[in-house]
mmCIF file of C-alpha atoms in Angstrom:
data_model
loop_
_atom_site.group_PDB
_atom_site.id
_atom_site.type_symbol
_atom_site.label_atom_id
_atom_site.label_comp_id
_atom_site.label_asym_id
_atom_site.label_seq_id
_atom_site.Cartn_x
_atom_site.Cartn_y
_atom_site.Cartn_z
ATOM 1 C CA MET A 1 7.490 14.428 -32.786
ATOM 2 C CA GLN A 2 10.693 15.154 -30.848
ATOM 3 C CA ALA A 3 10.017 18.900 -31.041
ATOM 4 C CA GLU A 4 6.429 18.332 -29.703
ATOM 5 C CA MET A 5 7.732 16.373 -26.731
ATOM 6 C CA GLN A 6 10.461 19.047 -25.982
ATOM 7 C CA ALA A 7 7.581 21.712 -25.967
ATOM 8 C CA GLU A 8 5.637 19.682 -23.504
ATOM 9 C CA LEU A 9 8.764 19.051 -21.282
ATOM 10 C CA ASN A 10 9.579 22.793 -21.422
ATOM 11 C CA LYS A 11 6.277 23.345 -19.779
ATOM 12 C CA LEU A 12 7.270 20.824 -17.010
ATOM 13 C CA VAL A 13 10.540 22.777 -16.651
ATOM 14 C CA GLY A 14 8.398 25.952 -16.165
ATOM 15 C CA ALA A 15 6.246 24.188 -13.514
ATOM 16 C CA LEU A 16 9.419 22.904 -11.678
ATOM 17 C CA LYS A 17 10.915 26.396 -11.680
ATOM 18 C CA GLU A 18 7.756 27.856 -10.047
ATOM 19 C CA PHE A 19 7.459 24.898 -7.684
ATOM 20 C CA TYR A 20 10.995 25.377 -6.377
ATOM 21 C CA ALA A 21 10.445 29.209 -6.116
ATOM 22 C CA ARG A 22 7.341 28.793 -4.006
ATOM 23 C CA GLU A 23 7.696 25.629 -2.005
ATOM 24 C CA THR A 24 10.938 25.958 -0.013
ATOM 25 C CA HIS A 25 8.937 25.454 3.194
ATOM 26 C CA LEU A 26 8.228 21.872 2.183
ATOM 27 C CA PHE A 27 11.761 21.040 1.665
ATOM 28 C CA GLU A 28 12.973 22.844 4.888
ATOM 29 C CA ARG A 29 10.453 20.793 6.958
ATOM 30 C CA ASP A 30 11.285 17.517 5.094
ATOM 31 C CA LEU A 31 7.619 16.849 4.103
ATOM 32 C CA GLY A 32 6.609 13.747 2.404
ATOM 33 C CA GLU A 33 6.488 12.700 -1.324
ATOM 34 C CA ARG A 34 2.750 13.059 -1.545
ATOM 35 C CA THR A 35 2.822 16.717 -0.236
ATOM 36 C CA LEU A 36 5.556 17.441 -2.887
ATOM 37 C CA THR A 37 3.636 15.731 -5.635
ATOM 38 C CA HIS A 38 0.520 17.573 -4.936
ATOM 39 C CA ARG A 39 2.157 21.029 -4.829
ATOM 40 C CA LEU A 40 4.060 20.199 -8.100
ATOM 41 C CA ALA A 41 0.748 19.211 -9.614
ATOM 42 C CA VAL A 42 -0.644 22.591 -8.809
ATOM 43 C CA GLN A 43 2.206 24.177 -10.850
ATOM 44 C CA VAL A 44 1.946 21.589 -13.672
ATOM 45 C CA GLU A 45 -1.785 22.494 -14.042
ATOM 46 C CA LYS A 46 -0.902 26.096 -14.704
ATOM 47 C CA GLN A 47 1.384 25.086 -17.541
ATOM 48 C CA PHE A 48 -1.129 22.894 -19.331
ATOM 49 C CA PRO A 49 -4.353 24.777 -20.078
ATOM 50 C CA GLY A 50 -6.957 22.602 -21.627
ATOM 51 C CA TRP A 51 -5.686 19.496 -19.848
ATOM 52 C CA GLU A 52 -6.759 17.859 -16.611
ATOM 53 C CA VAL A 53 -3.914 17.351 -14.077
ATOM 54 C CA ASP A 54 -4.580 14.701 -11.429
ATOM 55 C CA CYS A 55 -2.608 12.982 -8.672
ATOM 56 C CA ASP A 56 -3.026 9.188 -8.094
ATOM 57 C CA TYR A 57 -5.448 8.823 -10.938
ATOM 58 C CA ASN A 58 -6.063 5.194 -11.804
ATOM 59 C CA ARG A 59 -8.628 5.351 -14.535
ATOM 60 C CA LEU A 60 -8.821 5.354 -18.299
ATOM 61 C CA GLY A 61 -12.274 6.506 -19.135
ATOM 62 C CA GLU A 62 -14.443 4.021 -17.074
ATOM 63 C CA ARG A 63 -11.767 1.403 -16.774
ATOM 64 C CA THR A 64 -9.349 0.963 -13.876
ATOM 65 C CA LEU A 65 -5.742 1.394 -14.756
ATOM 66 C CA ARG A 66 -4.063 -1.934 -14.350
ATOM 67 C CA LEU A 67 -0.849 -3.515 -15.477
ATOM 68 C CA PRO A 68 -1.484 -6.925 -17.166
ATOM 69 C CA LYS A 69 -0.728 -10.017 -15.201
ATOM 70 C CA GLY A 70 2.854 -11.140 -15.878
ATOM 71 C CA THR A 71 4.150 -7.717 -16.587
ATOM 72 C CA ILE A 72 7.425 -6.678 -14.964
ATOM 73 C CA VAL A 73 5.728 -4.974 -11.967
ATOM 74 C CA SER A 74 4.345 -8.262 -10.675
ATOM 75 C CA THR A 75 0.848 -8.913 -9.443
ATOM 76 C CA ASP A 76 -0.904 -11.707 -7.666
ATOM 77 C CA ASP A 77 -4.466 -11.020 -8.850
ATOM 78 C CA GLU A 78 -6.019 -12.484 -12.072
ATOM 79 C CA ILE A 79 -6.701 -9.172 -13.695
ATOM 80 C CA GLY A 80 -3.564 -7.197 -12.980
ATOM 81 C CA LYS A 81 -2.017 -4.772 -10.472
ATOM 82 C CA SER A 82 -3.806 -1.466 -10.022
ATOM 83 C CA ILE A 83 -1.434 1.405 -10.560
ATOM 84 C CA TYR A 84 -1.569 5.016 -9.456
ATOM 85 C CA PRO A 85 0.825 7.364 -11.315
ATOM 86 C CA ASP A 86 1.830 10.225 -9.099
ATOM 87 C CA ILE A 87 0.798 12.981 -11.526
ATOM 88 C CA VAL A 88 -0.939 12.696 -14.864
ATOM 89 C CA VAL A 89 -1.648 15.301 -17.541
ATOM 90 C CA HIS A 90 -4.601 14.058 -19.619
ATOM 91 C CA GLN A 91 -8.086 14.482 -20.841
ATOM 92 C CA ARG A 92 -10.287 12.246 -18.806
ATOM 93 C CA GLU A 93 -13.192 11.668 -20.962
ATOM 94 C CA ILE A 94 -11.608 11.102 -24.365
ATOM 95 C CA PRO A 95 -9.178 9.570 -23.055
ATOM 96 C CA ASN A 96 -6.051 11.392 -24.173
ATOM 97 C CA ASN A 97 -3.021 10.658 -22.150
ATOM 98 C CA LEU A 98 -0.095 13.195 -22.338
ATOM 99 C CA LEU A 99 2.349 12.903 -19.332
ATOM 100 C CA ALA A 100 2.723 10.448 -16.548
ATOM 101 C CA ILE A 101 5.132 11.781 -13.834
ATOM 102 C CA GLU A 102 6.599 9.712 -10.978
ATOM 103 C CA VAL A 103 8.095 11.836 -8.151
ATOM 104 C CA ARG A 104 10.680 10.637 -5.613
ATOM 105 C CA LYS A 105 12.455 12.730 -2.926
ATOM 106 C CA ALA A 106 16.247 12.555 -3.506
ATOM 107 C CA SER A 107 16.607 11.244 -0.035
ATOM 108 C CA ASN A 108 14.559 8.144 -0.788
ATOM 109 C CA HIS A 109 16.862 5.229 -0.426
ATOM 110 C CA GLN A 110 14.566 2.745 -2.153
ATOM 111 C CA PRO A 111 15.793 1.659 -5.555
ATOM 112 C CA PRO A 112 13.946 3.433 -8.377
ATOM 113 C CA GLU A 113 13.293 0.205 -10.355
ATOM 114 C CA HIS A 114 9.570 0.217 -9.322
ATOM 115 C CA ASP A 115 8.982 3.710 -10.642
ATOM 116 C CA GLN A 116 11.020 2.946 -13.763
ATOM 117 C CA HIS A 117 9.030 -0.211 -14.570
ATOM 118 C CA LYS A 118 5.760 1.632 -14.008
ATOM 119 C CA LEU A 119 6.731 4.446 -16.476
ATOM 120 C CA ARG A 120 7.941 1.780 -19.082
ATOM 121 C CA ALA A 121 4.450 0.059 -18.718
ATOM 122 C CA LEU A 122 2.586 3.452 -18.763
ATOM 123 C CA THR A 123 4.206 4.637 -22.065
ATOM 124 C CA ASP A 124 4.080 1.110 -23.743
ATOM 125 C CA PRO A 125 2.187 1.617 -26.974
ATOM 126 C CA HIS A 126 1.020 -1.961 -26.835
ATOM 127 C CA LEU A 127 -0.896 -1.469 -23.734
ATOM 128 C CA TRP A 128 -4.271 0.320 -23.899
ATOM 129 C CA PHE A 129 -3.528 3.135 -21.538
ATOM 130 C CA ALA A 130 -0.283 4.438 -23.013
ATOM 131 C CA TYR A 131 0.908 7.901 -22.133
ATOM 132 C CA ARG A 132 2.979 9.766 -24.727
ATOM 133 C CA ILE A 133 5.628 10.746 -22.246
ATOM 134 C CA GLY A 134 6.681 9.331 -18.862
ATOM 135 C CA VAL A 135 8.944 11.273 -16.577
ATOM 136 C CA LEU A 136 10.815 10.296 -13.459
ATOM 137 C CA LEU A 137 11.897 13.028 -11.140
ATOM 138 C CA ALA A 138 13.956 12.890 -8.061
ATOM 139 C CA LEU A 139 13.520 16.146 -6.084
ATOM 140 C CA GLY A 140 16.306 17.423 -3.898
ATOM 141 C CA LYS A 141 15.951 20.354 -1.483
ATOM 142 C CA LYS A 142 17.295 22.830 -3.998
ATOM 143 C CA ASN A 143 16.965 21.170 -7.402
ATOM 144 C CA VAL A 144 16.093 18.099 -9.433
ATOM 145 C CA THR A 145 18.790 15.453 -8.807
ATOM 146 C CA THR A 146 17.591 12.942 -11.403
ATOM 147 C CA SER A 147 15.307 13.081 -14.395
ATOM 148 C CA GLU A 148 14.468 10.344 -16.821
ATOM 149 C CA ILE A 149 12.171 10.322 -19.872
ATOM 150 C CA TYR A 150 10.180 7.278 -21.056
ATOM 151 C CA VAL A 151 8.701 7.109 -24.518
ATOM 152 C CA GLY A 152 7.195 4.047 -26.269
ATOM 153 C CA GLY A 153 7.735 1.814 -23.261
ATOM 154 C CA VAL A 154 11.598 2.478 -22.998
ATOM 155 C CA HIS A 155 13.979 4.941 -21.353
ATOM 156 C CA ASP A 156 14.548 7.662 -23.960
ATOM 157 C CA ARG A 157 18.247 8.560 -23.311
ATOM 158 C CA PRO A 158 18.534 11.412 -25.882
ATOM 159 C CA LEU A 159 15.411 13.064 -24.532
ATOM 160 C CA SER A 160 16.497 12.490 -20.967
ATOM 161 C CA GLY A 161 19.799 14.204 -21.769
ATOM 162 C CA TRP A 162 17.906 17.057 -23.309
ATOM 163 C CA LEU A 163 15.722 17.521 -20.329
ATOM 164 C CA ALA A 164 18.800 17.359 -18.040
ATOM 165 C CA GLY A 165 20.291 20.226 -19.955
ATOM 166 C CA ARG A 166 17.135 22.319 -19.774
ATOM 167 C CA LEU A 167 16.920 21.776 -16.120
ATOM 168 C CA LYS A 168 20.680 22.818 -15.779
ATOM 169 C CA ASP A 169 20.023 25.918 -17.900
ATOM 170 C CA ALA A 170 16.939 26.904 -15.672
ATOM 171 C CA GLY A 171 19.147 26.510 -12.621
ATOM 172 C CA LEU A 172 17.165 23.435 -11.462
ATOM 173 C CA ALA A 173 19.882 20.757 -11.760
#
């Protein structure tokens, strides 16, 4: 399973490499996270043939993607808080959820806890919409300044370290 996850994350590294090669304009002009997210999704889509890649996708089949009431990302409604992962790699109709990616600009001074909690929930195998892998990326002007991997509802430190090494080897960290 670890080798399979590393293979999928290697595709993400390829997408990031192409993204940084093509999108210097976005960083030079300090454009927003949504713009960065969309352009990264374009590169992710090229790396994952046979999968759909969507931004702000909040569905699982016909159901709205919600965190249950009382989960760590709090909500006031009775059903739960709707969530919108920045980028997802999935098969919409099955549903089959591979990657959930949260993107932050490195210059974002808000604490990352909300994104971290969201990725824990999105990868929690006890919830009905679990993604196999969650990725938190902080994008600096020239490289990825932070990367974290979430599997099974927890921060996977060994896999996070492996990804950090791959990013460094690719000149992206």
